[in-house]
CSV table of C-alpha atoms and ligand atoms in Angstrom, one decimal:
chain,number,residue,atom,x,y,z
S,1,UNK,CA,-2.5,-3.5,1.4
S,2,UNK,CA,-3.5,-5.2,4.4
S,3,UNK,CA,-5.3,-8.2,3.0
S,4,UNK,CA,-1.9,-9.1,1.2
S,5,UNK,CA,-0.3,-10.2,4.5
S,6,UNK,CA,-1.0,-12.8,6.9
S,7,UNK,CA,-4.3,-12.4,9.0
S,8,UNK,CA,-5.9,-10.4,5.7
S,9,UNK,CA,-5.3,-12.7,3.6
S,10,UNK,CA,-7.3,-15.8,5.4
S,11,UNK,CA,-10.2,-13.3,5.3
S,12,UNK,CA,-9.8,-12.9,2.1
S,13,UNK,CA,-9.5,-16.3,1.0
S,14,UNK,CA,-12.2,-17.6,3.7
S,15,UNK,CA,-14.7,-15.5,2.0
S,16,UNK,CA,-13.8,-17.6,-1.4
S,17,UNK,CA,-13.2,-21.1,0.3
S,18,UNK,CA,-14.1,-21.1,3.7
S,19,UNK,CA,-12.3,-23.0,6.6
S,20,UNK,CA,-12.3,-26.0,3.8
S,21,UNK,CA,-8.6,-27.1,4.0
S,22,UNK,CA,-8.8,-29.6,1.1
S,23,UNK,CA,-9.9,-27.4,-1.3
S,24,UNK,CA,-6.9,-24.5,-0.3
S,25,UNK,CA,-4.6,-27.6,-1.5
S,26,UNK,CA,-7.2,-28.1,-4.7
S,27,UNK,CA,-7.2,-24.6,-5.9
S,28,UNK,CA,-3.1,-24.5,-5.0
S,29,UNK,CA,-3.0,-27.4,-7.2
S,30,UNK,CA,-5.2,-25.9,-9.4
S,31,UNK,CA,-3.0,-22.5,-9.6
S,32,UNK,CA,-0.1,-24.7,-10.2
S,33,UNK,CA,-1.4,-26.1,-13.5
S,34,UNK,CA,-2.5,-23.3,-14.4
S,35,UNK,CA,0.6,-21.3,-14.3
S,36,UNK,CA,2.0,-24.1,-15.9
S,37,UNK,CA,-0.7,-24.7,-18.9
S,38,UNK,CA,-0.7,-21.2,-19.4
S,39,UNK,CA,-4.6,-20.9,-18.7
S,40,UNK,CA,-4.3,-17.8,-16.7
S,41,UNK,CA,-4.9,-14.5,-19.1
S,42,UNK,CA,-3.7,-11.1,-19.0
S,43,UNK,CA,-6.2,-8.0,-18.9
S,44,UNK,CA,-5.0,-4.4,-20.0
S,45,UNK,CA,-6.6,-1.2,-18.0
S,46,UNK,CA,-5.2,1.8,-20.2
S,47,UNK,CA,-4.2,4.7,-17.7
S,48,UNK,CA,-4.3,8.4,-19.3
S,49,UNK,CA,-2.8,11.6,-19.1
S,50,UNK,CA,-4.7,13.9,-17.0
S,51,UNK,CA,-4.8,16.8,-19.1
S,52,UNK,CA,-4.7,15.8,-22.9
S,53,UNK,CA,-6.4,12.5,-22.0
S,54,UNK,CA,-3.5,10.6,-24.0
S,55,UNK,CA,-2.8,6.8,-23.0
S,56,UNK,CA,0.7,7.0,-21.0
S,57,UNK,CA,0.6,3.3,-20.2
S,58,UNK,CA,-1.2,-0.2,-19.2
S,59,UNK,CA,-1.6,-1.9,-16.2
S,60,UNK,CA,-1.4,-5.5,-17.1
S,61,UNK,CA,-4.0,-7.5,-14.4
S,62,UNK,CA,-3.9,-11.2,-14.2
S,63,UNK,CA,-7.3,-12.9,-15.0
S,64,UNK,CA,-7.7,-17.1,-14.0
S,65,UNK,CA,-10.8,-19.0,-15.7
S,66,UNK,CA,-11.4,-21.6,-13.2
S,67,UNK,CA,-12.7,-24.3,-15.0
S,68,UNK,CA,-15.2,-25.3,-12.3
S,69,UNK,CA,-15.3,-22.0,-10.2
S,70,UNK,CA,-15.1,-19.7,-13.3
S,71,UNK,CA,-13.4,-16.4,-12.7
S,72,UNK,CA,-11.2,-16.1,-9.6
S,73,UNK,CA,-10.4,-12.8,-8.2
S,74,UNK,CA,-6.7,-11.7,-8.4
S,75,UNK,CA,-6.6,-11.0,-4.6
S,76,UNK,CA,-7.8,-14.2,-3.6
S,77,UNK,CA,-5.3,-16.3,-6.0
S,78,UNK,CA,-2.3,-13.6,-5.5
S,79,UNK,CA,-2.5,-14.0,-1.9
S,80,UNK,CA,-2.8,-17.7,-2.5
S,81,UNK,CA,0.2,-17.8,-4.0
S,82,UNK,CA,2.4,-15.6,-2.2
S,83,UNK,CA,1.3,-17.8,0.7
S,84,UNK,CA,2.0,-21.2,-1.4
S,85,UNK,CA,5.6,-19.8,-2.9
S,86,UNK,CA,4.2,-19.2,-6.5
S,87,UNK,CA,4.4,-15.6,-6.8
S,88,UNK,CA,7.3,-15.8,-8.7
S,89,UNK,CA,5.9,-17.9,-11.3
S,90,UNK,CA,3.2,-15.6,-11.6
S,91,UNK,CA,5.0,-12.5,-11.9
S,92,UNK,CA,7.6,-14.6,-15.0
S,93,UNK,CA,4.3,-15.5,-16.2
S,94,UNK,CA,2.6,-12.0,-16.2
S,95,UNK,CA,5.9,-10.4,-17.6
S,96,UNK,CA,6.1,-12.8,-20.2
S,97,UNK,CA,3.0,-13.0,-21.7
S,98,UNK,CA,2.4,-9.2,-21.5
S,99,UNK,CA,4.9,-8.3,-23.1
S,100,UNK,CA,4.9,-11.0,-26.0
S,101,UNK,CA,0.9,-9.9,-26.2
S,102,UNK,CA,2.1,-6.3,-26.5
S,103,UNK,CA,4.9,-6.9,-29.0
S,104,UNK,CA,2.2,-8.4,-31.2
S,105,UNK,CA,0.8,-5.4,-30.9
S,106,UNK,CA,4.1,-3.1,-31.8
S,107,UNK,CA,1.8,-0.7,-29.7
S,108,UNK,CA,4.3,-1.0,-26.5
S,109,UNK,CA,6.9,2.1,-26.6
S,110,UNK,CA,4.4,3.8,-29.5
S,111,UNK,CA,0.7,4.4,-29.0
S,112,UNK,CA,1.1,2.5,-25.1
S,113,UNK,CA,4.1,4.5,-23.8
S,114,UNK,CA,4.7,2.1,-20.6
S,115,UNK,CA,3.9,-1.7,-19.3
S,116,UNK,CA,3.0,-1.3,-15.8
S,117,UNK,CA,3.1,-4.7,-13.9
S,118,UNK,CA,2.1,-5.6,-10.4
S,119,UNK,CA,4.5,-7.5,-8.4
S,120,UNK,CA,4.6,-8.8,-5.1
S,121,UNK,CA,7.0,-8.3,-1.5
S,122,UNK,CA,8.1,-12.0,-2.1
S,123,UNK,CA,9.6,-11.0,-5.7
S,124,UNK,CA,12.4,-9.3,-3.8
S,125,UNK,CA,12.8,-11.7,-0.9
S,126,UNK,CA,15.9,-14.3,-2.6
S,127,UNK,CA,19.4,-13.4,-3.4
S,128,UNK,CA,18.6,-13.5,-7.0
S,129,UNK,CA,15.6,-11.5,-7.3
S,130,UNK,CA,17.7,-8.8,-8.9
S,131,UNK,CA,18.7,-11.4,-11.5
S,132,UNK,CA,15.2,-12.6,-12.0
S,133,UNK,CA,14.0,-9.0,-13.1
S,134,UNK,CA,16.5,-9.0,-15.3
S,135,UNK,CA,16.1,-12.6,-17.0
S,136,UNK,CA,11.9,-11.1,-17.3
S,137,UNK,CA,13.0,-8.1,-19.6
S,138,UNK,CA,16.1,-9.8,-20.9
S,139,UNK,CA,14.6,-8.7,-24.6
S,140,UNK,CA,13.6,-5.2,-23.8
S,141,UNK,CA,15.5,-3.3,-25.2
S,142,UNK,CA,14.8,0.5,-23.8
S,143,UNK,CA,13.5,-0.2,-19.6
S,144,UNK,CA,12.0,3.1,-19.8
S,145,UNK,CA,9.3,1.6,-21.0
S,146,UNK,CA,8.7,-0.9,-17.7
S,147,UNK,CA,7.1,0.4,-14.9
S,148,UNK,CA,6.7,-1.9,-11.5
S,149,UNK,CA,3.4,-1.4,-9.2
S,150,UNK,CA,4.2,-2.7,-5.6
S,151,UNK,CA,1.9,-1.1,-2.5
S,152,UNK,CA,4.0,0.3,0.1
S,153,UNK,CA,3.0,-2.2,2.6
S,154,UNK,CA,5.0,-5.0,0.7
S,155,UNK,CA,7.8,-2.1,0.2
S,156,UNK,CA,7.9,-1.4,4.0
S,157,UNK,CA,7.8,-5.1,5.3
S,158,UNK,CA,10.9,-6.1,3.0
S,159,UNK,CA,12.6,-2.8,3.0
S,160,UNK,CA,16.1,-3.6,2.8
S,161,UNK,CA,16.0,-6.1,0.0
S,162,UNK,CA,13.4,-4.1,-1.7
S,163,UNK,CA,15.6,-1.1,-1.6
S,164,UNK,CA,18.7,-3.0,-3.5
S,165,UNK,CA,16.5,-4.6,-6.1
S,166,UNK,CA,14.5,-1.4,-6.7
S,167,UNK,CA,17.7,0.7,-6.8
S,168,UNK,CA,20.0,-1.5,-9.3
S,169,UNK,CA,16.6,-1.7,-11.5
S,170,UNK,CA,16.3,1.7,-11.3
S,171,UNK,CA,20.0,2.4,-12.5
S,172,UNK,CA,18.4,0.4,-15.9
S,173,UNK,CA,15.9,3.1,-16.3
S,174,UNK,CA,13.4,1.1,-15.1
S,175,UNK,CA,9.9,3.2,-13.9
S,176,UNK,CA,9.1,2.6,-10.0
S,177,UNK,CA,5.2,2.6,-8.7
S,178,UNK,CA,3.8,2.9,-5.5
S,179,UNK,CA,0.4,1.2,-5.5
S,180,UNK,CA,-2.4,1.5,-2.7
S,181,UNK,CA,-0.7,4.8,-1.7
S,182,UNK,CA,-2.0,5.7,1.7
S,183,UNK,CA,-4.0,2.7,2.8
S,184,UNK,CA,-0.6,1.4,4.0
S,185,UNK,CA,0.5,4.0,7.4
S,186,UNK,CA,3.8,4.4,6.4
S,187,UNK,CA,5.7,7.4,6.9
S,188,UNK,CA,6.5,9.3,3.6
S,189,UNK,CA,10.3,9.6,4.9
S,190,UNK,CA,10.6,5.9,4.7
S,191,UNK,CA,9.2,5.5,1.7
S,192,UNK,CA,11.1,8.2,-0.3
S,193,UNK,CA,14.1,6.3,0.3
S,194,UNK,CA,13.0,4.3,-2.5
S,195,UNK,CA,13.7,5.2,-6.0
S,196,UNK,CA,10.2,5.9,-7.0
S,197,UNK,CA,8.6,7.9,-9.9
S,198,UNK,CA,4.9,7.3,-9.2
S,199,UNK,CA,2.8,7.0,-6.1
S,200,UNK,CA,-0.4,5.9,-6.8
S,201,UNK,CA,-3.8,7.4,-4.9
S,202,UNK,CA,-5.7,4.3,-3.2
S,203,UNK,CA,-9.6,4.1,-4.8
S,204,UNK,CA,-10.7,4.1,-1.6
S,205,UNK,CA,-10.1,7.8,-1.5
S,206,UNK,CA,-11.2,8.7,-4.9
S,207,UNK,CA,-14.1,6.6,-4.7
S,208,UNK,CA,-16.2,9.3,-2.1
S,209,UNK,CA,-14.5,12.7,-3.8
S,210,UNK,CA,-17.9,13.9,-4.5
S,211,UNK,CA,-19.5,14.0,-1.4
S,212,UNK,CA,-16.7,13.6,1.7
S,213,UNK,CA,-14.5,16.4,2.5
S,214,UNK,CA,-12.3,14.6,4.3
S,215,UNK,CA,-11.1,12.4,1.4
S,216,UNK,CA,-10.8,15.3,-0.9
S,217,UNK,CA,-8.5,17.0,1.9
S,218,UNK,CA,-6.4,13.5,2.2
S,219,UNK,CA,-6.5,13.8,-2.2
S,220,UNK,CA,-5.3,17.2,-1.9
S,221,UNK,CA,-2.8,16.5,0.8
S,222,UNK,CA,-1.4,13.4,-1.3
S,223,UNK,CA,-1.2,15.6,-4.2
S,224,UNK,CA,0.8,19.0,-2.8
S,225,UNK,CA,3.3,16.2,-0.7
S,226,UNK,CA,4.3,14.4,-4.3
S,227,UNK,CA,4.4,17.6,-6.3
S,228,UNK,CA,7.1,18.9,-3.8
S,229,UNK,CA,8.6,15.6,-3.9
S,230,UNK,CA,8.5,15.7,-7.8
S,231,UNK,CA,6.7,12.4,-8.0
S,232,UNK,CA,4.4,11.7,-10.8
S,233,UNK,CA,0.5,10.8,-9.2
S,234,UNK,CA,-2.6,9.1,-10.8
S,235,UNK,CA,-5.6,8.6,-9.6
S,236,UNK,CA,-7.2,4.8,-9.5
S,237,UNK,CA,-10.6,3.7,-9.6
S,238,UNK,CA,-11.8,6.6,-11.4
S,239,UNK,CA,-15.6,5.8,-12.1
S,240,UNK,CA,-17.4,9.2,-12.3
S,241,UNK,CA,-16.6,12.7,-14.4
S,242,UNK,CA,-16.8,14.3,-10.8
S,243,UNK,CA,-13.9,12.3,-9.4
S,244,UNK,CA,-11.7,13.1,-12.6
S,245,UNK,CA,-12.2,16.8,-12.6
S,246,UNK,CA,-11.0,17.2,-8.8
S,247,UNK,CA,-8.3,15.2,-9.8
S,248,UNK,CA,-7.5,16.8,-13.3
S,249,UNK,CA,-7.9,20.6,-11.0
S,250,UNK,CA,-5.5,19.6,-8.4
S,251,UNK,CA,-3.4,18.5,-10.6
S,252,UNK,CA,-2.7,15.1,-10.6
S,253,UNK,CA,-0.8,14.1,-13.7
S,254,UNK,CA,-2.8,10.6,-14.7
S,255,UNK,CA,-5.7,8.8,-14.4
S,256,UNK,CA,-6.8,5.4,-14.5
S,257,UNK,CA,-10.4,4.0,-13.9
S,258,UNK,CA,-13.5,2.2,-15.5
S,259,UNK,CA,-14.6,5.7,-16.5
S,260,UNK,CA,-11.8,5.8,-18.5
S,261,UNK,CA,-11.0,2.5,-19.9
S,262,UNK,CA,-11.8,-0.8,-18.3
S,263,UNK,CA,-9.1,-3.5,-18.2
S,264,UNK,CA,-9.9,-5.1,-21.3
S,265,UNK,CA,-8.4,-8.3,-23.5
S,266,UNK,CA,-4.9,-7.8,-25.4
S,267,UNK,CA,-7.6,-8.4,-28.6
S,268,UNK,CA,-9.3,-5.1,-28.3
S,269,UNK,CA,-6.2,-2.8,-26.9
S,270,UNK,CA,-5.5,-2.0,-30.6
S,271,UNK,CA,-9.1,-0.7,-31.5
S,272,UNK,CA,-9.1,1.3,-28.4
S,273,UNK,CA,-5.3,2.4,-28.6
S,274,UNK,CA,-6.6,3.6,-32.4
S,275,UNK,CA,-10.2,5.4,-31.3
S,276,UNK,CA,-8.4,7.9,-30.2
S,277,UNK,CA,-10.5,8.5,-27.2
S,278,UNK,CA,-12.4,11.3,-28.5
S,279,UNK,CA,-15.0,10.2,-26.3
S,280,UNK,CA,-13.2,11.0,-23.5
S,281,UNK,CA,-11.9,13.9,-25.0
S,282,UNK,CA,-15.4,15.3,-25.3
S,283,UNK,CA,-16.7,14.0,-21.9
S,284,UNK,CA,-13.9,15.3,-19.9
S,285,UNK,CA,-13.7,18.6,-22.6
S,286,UNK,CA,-12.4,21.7,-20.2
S,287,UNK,CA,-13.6,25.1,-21.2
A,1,C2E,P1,-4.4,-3.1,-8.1
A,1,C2E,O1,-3.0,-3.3,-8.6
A,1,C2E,O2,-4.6,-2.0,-7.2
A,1,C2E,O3,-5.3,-3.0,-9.4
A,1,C2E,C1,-6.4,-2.2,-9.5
A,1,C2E,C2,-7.7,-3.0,-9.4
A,1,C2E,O4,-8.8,-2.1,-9.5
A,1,C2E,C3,-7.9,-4.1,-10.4
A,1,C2E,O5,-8.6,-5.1,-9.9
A,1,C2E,C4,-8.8,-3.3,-11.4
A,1,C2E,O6,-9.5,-4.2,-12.3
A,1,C2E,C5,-9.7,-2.5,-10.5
A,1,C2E,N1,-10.2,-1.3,-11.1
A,1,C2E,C6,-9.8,-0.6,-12.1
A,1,C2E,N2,-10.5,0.5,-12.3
A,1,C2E,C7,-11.5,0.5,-11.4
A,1,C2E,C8,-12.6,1.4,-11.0
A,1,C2E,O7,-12.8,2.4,-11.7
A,1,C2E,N3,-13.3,1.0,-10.0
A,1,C2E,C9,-13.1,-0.1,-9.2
A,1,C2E,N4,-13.9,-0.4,-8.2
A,1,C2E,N5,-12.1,-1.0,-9.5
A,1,C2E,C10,-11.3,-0.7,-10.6
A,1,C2E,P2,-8.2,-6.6,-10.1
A,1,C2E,O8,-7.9,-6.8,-11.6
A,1,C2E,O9,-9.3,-7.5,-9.6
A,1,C2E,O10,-6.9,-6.8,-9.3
A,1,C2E,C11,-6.9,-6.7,-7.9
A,1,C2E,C12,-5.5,-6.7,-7.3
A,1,C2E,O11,-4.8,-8.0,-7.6
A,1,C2E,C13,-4.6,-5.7,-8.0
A,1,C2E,O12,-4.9,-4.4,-7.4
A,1,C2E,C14,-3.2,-6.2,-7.6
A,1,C2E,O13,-2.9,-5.9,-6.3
A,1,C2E,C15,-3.5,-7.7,-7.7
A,1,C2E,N6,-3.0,-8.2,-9.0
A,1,C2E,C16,-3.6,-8.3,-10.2
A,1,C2E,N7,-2.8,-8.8,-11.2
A,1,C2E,C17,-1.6,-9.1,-10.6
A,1,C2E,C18,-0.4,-9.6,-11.0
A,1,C2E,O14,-0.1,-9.9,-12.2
A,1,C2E,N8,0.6,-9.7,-10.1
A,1,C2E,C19,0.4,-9.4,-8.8
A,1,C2E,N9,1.4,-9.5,-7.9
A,1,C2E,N10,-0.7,-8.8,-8.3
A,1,C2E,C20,-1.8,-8.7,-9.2
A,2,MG,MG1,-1.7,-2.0,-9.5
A,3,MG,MG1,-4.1,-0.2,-6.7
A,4,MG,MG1,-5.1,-3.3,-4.9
């Protein structure tokens, strides 16, 4: 998405910390030791299967407890780092952590089918990013299991590299995401080029389903184009039992949103993996 590039990103981050230089280098600082100390947490946001309402995965999300700003947004410190050459701490970081929470658990690969983790167009800029994936899930044993978010901006602007390190992960069985899908104006011939399994329907078109007939004709469009295709779709930002029923009727396969689940702390996956979302079940019950 735009705001991960260049010009988006000082709007972004402007908002946050204004044209107030030193504190950029504070809060880079800060990022560093934070990476380093471990202080950043990882959220889980369950994502479901459309029609039985079964968890297929998690989307881990990076949370960072300022200890003087409290809680940071992901896009203002991702961009911050990707800027600031960290992302690749971040992403060894989230990788790490997510999946020693999750083995904890011994729900990953059982009741939580997949690990879905967001990385960034700089984790497949160096010679060795290939390498670098691999060192991450070095102790998975099944990649199946792994699933990679990146949004098609950061897949376009760094297509060749992104190509050889999606492809060679790929050949490990390793599940490929498209995030953001069509916020990013990039042709769909490009894009299938890459070894993907999953595009992913921006929440900025989900969000006005109810009442704008435009979006539910760009929804539908999405959909028909990555059933021919033979590409998995869910739906993000899923807050309203409106929104899910288009979805669920023109058949896209998952869905993810706070109607759902919100991401929550590794400490309460287990007691939602285990409620067996009969809530849900009922709310979203089809006749
Ligand atoms: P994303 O990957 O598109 O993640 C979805 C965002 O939507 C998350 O925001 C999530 O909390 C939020 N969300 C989930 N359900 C709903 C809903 O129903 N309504 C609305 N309005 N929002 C919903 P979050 O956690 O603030 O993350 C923002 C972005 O930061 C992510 O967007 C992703 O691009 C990036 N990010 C987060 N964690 C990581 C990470 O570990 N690595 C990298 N590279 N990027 C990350
Ligand atoms: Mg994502
Ligand atoms: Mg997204
Ligand atoms: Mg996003």
């Amino acid at each position: 998405e735009a705001k991960n590039l260049g010009a988006g990103y000082l709007r972004v981050y402007d908002h946050f910390f204004g044209e107030n230089v030193h504190s950029r280098l504070q809060l880079t600082a800060d990022l560093k030791k934070a990476i380093e100390t471990e202080a950043l947490s990882v959220a889980y946001q369950p994502q479901f299967d459309a029609a039985t309402l079964e968890i297929t995965g998690v989307e881990a999300l990076l949370r960072w407890q300022h200890p003087e700003h409290g809680p940071i947004s992901p896009d203002t410190f991702i961009a911050l780092a990707e800027q600031q050459g960290l992302i690749g701490s971040i992403t060894d970081f989230v990788c790490r952590k997510a999946l020693e929470e999750l083995k904890q658990t011994g729900l990953l690969g059982k009741k939580i089918p997949r690990l879905s983790v967001n990385v960034s167009a700089h984790d497949f800029d160096d010679d060795d990013s290939i390498d670098r994936f691999r060192s991450r899930f070095e102790f998975v044993d099944d990649w199946s299991v792994l699933q990679l978010e990146l949004t098609e901006t950061a897949a376009i602007n760094n297509f060749e590299n992104t190509l050889a390190v999606l492809s060679s992960l790929q050949k490990a069985k390793i599940n490929i995401s498209i995030d953001d899908f069509g916020t990013g104006y990039s042709s769909l011939s490009v894009l299938r080029k890459l070894p993907i399994d999953e595009v992913k329907i921006d929440r900025s078109f989900i969000h006005d389903i109810p009442s704008n007939e435009d979006d539910r004709t760009i929804v539908r469009t999405i959909l028909a184009m990555a059933h021919s295709l033979q590409l998995r779709v869910i739906g993000e930002g899923v807050e309203c039992k409106a929104q899910a029923e288009f979805l669920r009727k023109h058949g896209c396969h998952e869905l993810q949103g706070y109607l759902l689940a919100s991401p929550m702390p590794i400490t309460e996956l287990d007691d939602f993996c285990n409620s067996g979302q009969t809530h849900l079940k009922s709310m979203l019950a089809t006749n």
